XYZ file of N, CA and C in Angstrom:
381
model
N 7.754 -14.444 -12.869
C 7.002 -14.592 -11.635
C 6.905 -13.237 -10.935
N 5.687 -12.838 -10.636
C 5.476 -11.576 -9.939
C 5.911 -11.719 -8.488
N 6.722 -10.776 -8.049
C 7.142 -10.757 -6.652
C 6.975 -9.355 -6.090
N 6.470 -9.292 -4.881
C 6.280 -8.035 -4.176
C 6.865 -8.194 -2.782
N 7.699 -7.260 -2.401
C 8.324 -7.343 -1.084
C 8.149 -6.013 -0.354
N 7.408 -6.078 0.731
C 7.215 -4.882 1.548
C 8.288 -4.804 2.623
N 8.691 -3.585 2.946
C 9.685 -3.373 3.997
C 9.481 -1.989 4.599
N 10.212 -1.732 5.664
C 10.151 -0.412 6.276
C 9.377 -0.350 7.576
N 8.792 -1.448 7.969
C 8.046 -1.464 9.219
C 8.979 -1.457 10.424
N 8.383 -1.370 11.589
C 9.161 -1.370 12.812
C 8.339 -0.857 13.967
N 9.023 -0.610 15.067
C 8.375 -0.073 16.266
C 8.550 1.446 16.284
N 7.456 2.144 16.418
C 7.506 3.602 16.409
C 6.540 4.145 17.450
N 6.867 5.291 17.996
C 5.988 5.910 18.980
C 4.829 6.624 18.294
N 3.745 6.715 19.003
C 2.595 7.441 18.477
C 3.006 8.874 18.129
N 2.506 9.331 17.007
C 2.854 10.656 16.521
C 3.994 10.662 15.526
N 4.699 9.560 15.429
C 5.817 9.471 14.503
C 5.375 9.155 13.087
N 6.365 8.972 12.211
C 6.102 8.695 10.794
C 6.939 7.510 10.328
N 6.454 6.869 9.291
C 7.190 5.776 8.660
C 6.975 5.856 7.168
N 7.964 5.383 6.419
C 7.781 5.207 4.985
C 7.998 3.732 4.667
N 6.959 3.107 4.177
C 7.029 1.716 3.776
C 7.333 1.628 2.287
N 8.038 0.578 1.904
C 8.395 0.357 0.506
C 7.847 -0.974 0.030
N 7.425 -1.008 -1.201
C 6.993 -2.242 -1.858
C 7.799 -2.353 -3.147
N 8.763 -3.252 -3.138
C 9.604 -3.450 -4.317
C 8.993 -4.546 -5.174
N 8.794 -4.232 -6.438
C 8.139 -5.159 -7.350
C 9.108 -5.706 -8.376
N 8.894 -6.940 -8.785
C 9.705 -7.546 -9.835
C 8.872 -8.594 -10.562
N 9.333 -8.935 -11.764
C 8.676 -9.986 -12.523
C 7.539 -9.533 -13.405
N 7.325 -8.217 -13.499
C 6.270 -7.720 -14.384
C 6.610 -6.308 -14.838
N 5.840 -5.837 -15.807
C 6.035 -4.482 -16.339
C 5.468 -3.485 -15.346
N 6.345 -2.857 -14.615
C 5.928 -2.009 -13.494
C 5.028 -0.873 -13.941
N 5.264 -0.333 -15.124
C 4.568 0.879 -15.551
C 3.166 0.638 -16.095
N 2.591 -0.514 -15.864
C 1.236 -0.758 -16.366
C 0.471 -1.663 -15.417
N 0.511 -1.316 -14.152
C -0.122 -2.137 -13.141
C -0.890 -1.267 -12.149
N -1.820 -1.892 -11.454
C -2.430 -1.300 -10.275
C -1.737 -1.912 -9.064
N -1.234 -1.068 -8.192
C -0.550 -1.559 -6.990
C -1.188 -0.899 -5.778
N -1.560 -1.701 -4.822
C -2.247 -1.183 -3.660
C -1.575 -1.570 -2.361
N -1.839 -0.749 -1.358
C -1.383 -1.040 0.001
C -2.583 -1.442 0.849
N -2.356 -2.450 1.690
C -3.384 -2.975 2.577
C -2.759 -3.201 3.951
N -3.590 -3.455 4.922
C -3.060 -3.808 6.235
C -4.021 -4.772 6.930
N -3.468 -5.506 7.872
C -4.284 -6.408 8.670
C -3.819 -6.331 10.118
N -4.687 -5.816 10.953
C -4.389 -5.704 12.369
C -4.666 -7.033 13.053
N -4.058 -7.252 14.206
C -4.277 -8.515 14.930
C -5.762 -8.751 15.184
N -6.239 -9.922 14.783
C -7.620 -10.287 15.024
C -8.635 -9.630 14.128
N -8.167 -8.907 13.126
C -9.095 -8.211 12.226
C -8.876 -8.641 10.789
N -9.790 -8.265 9.937
C -9.691 -8.593 8.532
C -8.804 -7.624 7.774
N -8.578 -7.949 6.511
C -7.750 -7.093 5.673
C -8.457 -5.772 5.399
N -7.692 -4.706 5.419
C -8.219 -3.359 5.218
C -7.434 -2.681 4.099
N -8.144 -2.147 3.130
C -7.480 -1.432 2.045
C -7.121 -0.021 2.477
N -6.004 0.463 1.968
C -5.546 1.804 2.319
C -5.551 2.717 1.102
N -4.802 2.336 0.089
C -4.624 3.213 -1.055
C -4.103 2.410 -2.233
N -4.196 2.988 -3.415
C -3.631 2.338 -4.594
C -3.076 3.386 -5.539
N -2.249 2.915 -6.458
C -1.710 3.774 -7.496
C -1.725 3.026 -8.814
N -2.113 3.718 -9.853
C -2.089 3.181 -11.207
C -0.759 3.615 -11.812
N 0.159 2.685 -11.994
C 1.487 3.059 -12.460
C 1.498 3.424 -13.942
N 0.401 3.204 -14.625
C 0.299 3.594 -16.031
C 0.070 5.094 -16.179
N -0.842 5.647 -15.388
C -1.151 7.062 -15.533
C -0.913 7.870 -14.259
N -0.473 7.208 -13.195
C -0.146 7.921 -11.963
C -1.323 8.251 -11.073
N -2.514 7.870 -11.464
C -3.667 8.196 -10.634
C -3.622 7.404 -9.328
N -4.176 8.009 -8.297
C -4.183 7.392 -6.977
C -5.576 7.435 -6.381
N -5.792 6.563 -5.428
C -7.062 6.537 -4.732
C -6.799 6.185 -3.276
N -7.511 6.843 -2.386
C -7.402 6.563 -0.963
C -8.764 6.176 -0.419
N -8.782 5.141 0.382
C -10.005 4.787 1.098
C -10.333 5.954 2.025
N -11.609 6.238 2.177
C -12.046 7.466 2.816
C -11.327 7.835 4.099
N -11.257 6.950 5.042
C -10.683 7.312 6.326
C -9.161 7.247 6.320
N -8.549 7.070 5.160
C -7.100 6.993 5.051
C -6.497 8.222 4.368
N -7.339 9.152 3.977
C -6.829 10.243 3.144
C -5.891 11.188 3.895
N -6.121 11.380 5.165
C -5.418 12.443 5.870
C -3.976 12.107 6.220
N -3.692 10.861 6.575
C -2.379 10.536 7.128
C -1.544 9.612 6.256
N -2.064 9.206 5.117
C -1.346 8.268 4.266
C -1.079 8.897 2.899
N 0.135 8.661 2.371
C 0.482 9.161 1.046
C 1.150 8.053 0.251
N 0.623 7.777 -0.928
C 1.191 6.746 -1.788
C 1.939 7.405 -2.935
N 3.048 6.776 -3.338
C 3.836 7.304 -4.443
C 4.601 6.160 -5.084
N 4.971 6.344 -6.347
C 5.701 5.313 -7.076
C 6.972 5.886 -7.678
N 7.995 5.058 -7.717
C 9.258 5.400 -8.381
C 9.512 4.300 -9.398
N 9.215 4.578 -10.654
C 9.333 3.543 -11.680
C 10.783 3.149 -11.919
N 11.717 4.047 -11.666
C 13.134 3.713 -11.853
C 13.584 2.650 -10.860
N 12.891 2.581 -9.726
C 13.246 1.614 -8.695
C 12.199 0.507 -8.564
N 11.203 0.530 -9.438
C 10.120 -0.464 -9.354
C 9.566 -0.549 -7.931
N 9.341 0.593 -7.358
C 8.952 0.646 -5.953
C 7.760 1.568 -5.750
N 6.846 1.115 -4.918
C 5.729 1.947 -4.476
C 5.892 2.186 -2.984
N 5.743 3.436 -2.596
C 5.940 3.817 -1.204
C 4.597 4.147 -0.543
N 4.560 3.966 0.760
C 3.426 4.429 1.556
C 3.986 5.194 2.746
N 3.770 6.485 2.736
C 4.192 7.340 3.838
C 3.032 7.436 4.832
N 3.336 7.192 6.093
C 2.308 7.275 7.126
C 2.725 8.346 8.131
N 1.858 9.316 8.339
C 2.144 10.405 9.266
C 1.281 10.256 10.518
N 1.768 10.870 11.603
C 1.006 10.912 12.854
C 0.466 9.526 13.226
N 1.373 8.584 13.332
C 0.979 7.207 13.613
C 0.254 7.104 14.939
N -0.736 6.213 14.962
C -1.547 5.973 16.144
C -1.471 4.493 16.514
N -1.696 4.156 17.772
C -1.643 2.739 18.163
C -2.557 1.850 17.316
N -3.670 2.387 16.872
C -4.585 1.589 16.047
C -4.056 1.339 14.636
N -2.925 1.963 14.300
C -2.281 1.663 13.025
C -1.420 0.403 13.100
N -1.271 -0.166 14.279
C -0.494 -1.388 14.426
C -1.106 -2.497 13.579
N -0.296 -3.047 12.678
C -0.793 -4.041 11.731
C 0.363 -4.540 10.872
N 0.093 -5.608 10.149
C 0.992 -6.020 9.076
C 0.533 -5.297 7.814
N 1.455 -4.596 7.202
C 1.168 -3.845 5.984
C 1.763 -4.608 4.799
N 0.977 -4.745 3.755
C 1.488 -5.449 2.588
C 0.891 -4.860 1.320
N 1.530 -5.204 0.205
C 1.095 -4.650 -1.072
C 0.557 -5.745 -1.979
N -0.333 -5.338 -2.828
C -0.902 -6.217 -3.828
C -0.799 -5.569 -5.192
N -0.817 -6.363 -6.242
C -0.688 -5.829 -7.589
C -1.581 -6.589 -8.555
N -1.976 -5.899 -9.595
C -2.786 -6.527 -10.639
C -2.458 -5.885 -11.971
N -2.355 -6.725 -13.018
C -2.028 -6.203 -14.344
C -3.168 -5.392 -14.943
N -4.346 -5.503 -14.351
C -5.453 -4.653 -14.779
C -5.271 -3.297 -14.108
N -4.509 -2.429 -14.762
C -4.173 -1.156 -14.133
C -5.414 -0.333 -13.819
N -6.525 -0.596 -14.548
C -7.766 0.151 -14.300
C -8.387 -0.214 -12.950
N -7.832 -1.198 -12.276
C -8.311 -1.531 -10.931
C -8.073 -0.380 -9.973
N -7.221 0.553 -10.384
C -6.996 1.740 -9.570
C -7.154 2.970 -10.442
N -8.013 3.867 -10.007
C -8.188 5.132 -10.702
C -8.469 6.197 -9.644
N -8.617 7.426 -10.092
C -8.894 8.474 -9.119
C -10.327 8.422 -8.600
N -11.111 7.468 -9.093
C -12.485 7.347 -8.633
C -12.785 6.018 -7.959
N -11.793 5.123 -7.922
C -12.090 3.844 -7.293
C -10.899 2.920 -7.187
N -11.091 1.855 -6.443
C -10.029 0.908 -6.103
C -10.660 -0.477 -6.016
N -10.240 -1.377 -6.910
C -10.704 -2.762 -6.868
C -9.759 -3.540 -5.971
N -10.295 -4.059 -4.864
C -9.435 -4.655 -3.854
C -8.935 -6.056 -4.221
N -9.549 -6.684 -5.209
C -9.212 -8.073 -5.509
C -7.971 -8.206 -6.360
N -6.826 -7.828 -5.824
C -5.575 -7.907 -6.563
C -5.206 -9.358 -6.853
N -4.506 -9.573 -7.937
C -4.130 -10.938 -8.329
C -2.891 -11.425 -7.581
N -1.965 -10.531 -7.335
C -0.688 -10.927 -6.740
C -0.479 -10.208 -5.414
N 0.100 -10.928 -4.469
C 0.291 -10.385 -3.120
C 1.696 -10.668 -2.629
N 2.206 -9.761 -1.851
C 3.513 -9.957 -1.253
C 3.400 -10.210 0.236
N 4.514 -10.569 0.820
C 4.569 -10.698 2.270
C 4.634 -9.307 2.881
N 4.142 -9.200 4.074
C 4.013 -7.900 4.673
C 5.165 -7.486 5.558
N 5.031 -6.276 6.073
C 5.979 -5.732 7.031
C 5.185 -5.246 8.243
N 5.674 -5.593 9.419
C 4.938 -5.291 10.641
C 5.227 -3.882 11.137
N 4.162 -3.138 11.384
C 4.259 -1.815 11.989
C 3.621 -1.892 13.374
N 4.391 -1.512 14.376
C 3.891 -1.504 15.751
C 4.014 -0.087 16.297
N 2.900 0.456 16.744
C 2.888 1.827 17.248
C 2.625 1.789 18.748
N 3.564 2.329 19.508
C 3.408 2.352 20.965
C 2.801 3.679 21.414
N 2.021 3.610 22.463
C 1.355 4.823 22.950
C 2.221 5.580 23.945
């Protein structure tokens, strides 16, 4: 059974940084597409970034390139999302999705329709 658990959220002041973790289990970590998404109160799901754990390629949604960094640690079956210079509009539940079609993530694109989803972690940014 595929399981994804996001953690690392919390209350942070604007301008601060956070590193979120997505711990994966139940599948072959090194051959998946894993993405980070967020959903702000009253808004729809928004894609942020993805990583192809097979070849290490990453993709960032256009307006997410400057302050977000995705990385994977295969020894820990974990994908991280580093967020810099947090802003109040970053307040949202952040969660990860995964798909065995690793080609869903490449350096040229990101297929948002992941097959498996985890519960999120809440990030609240105060002004």
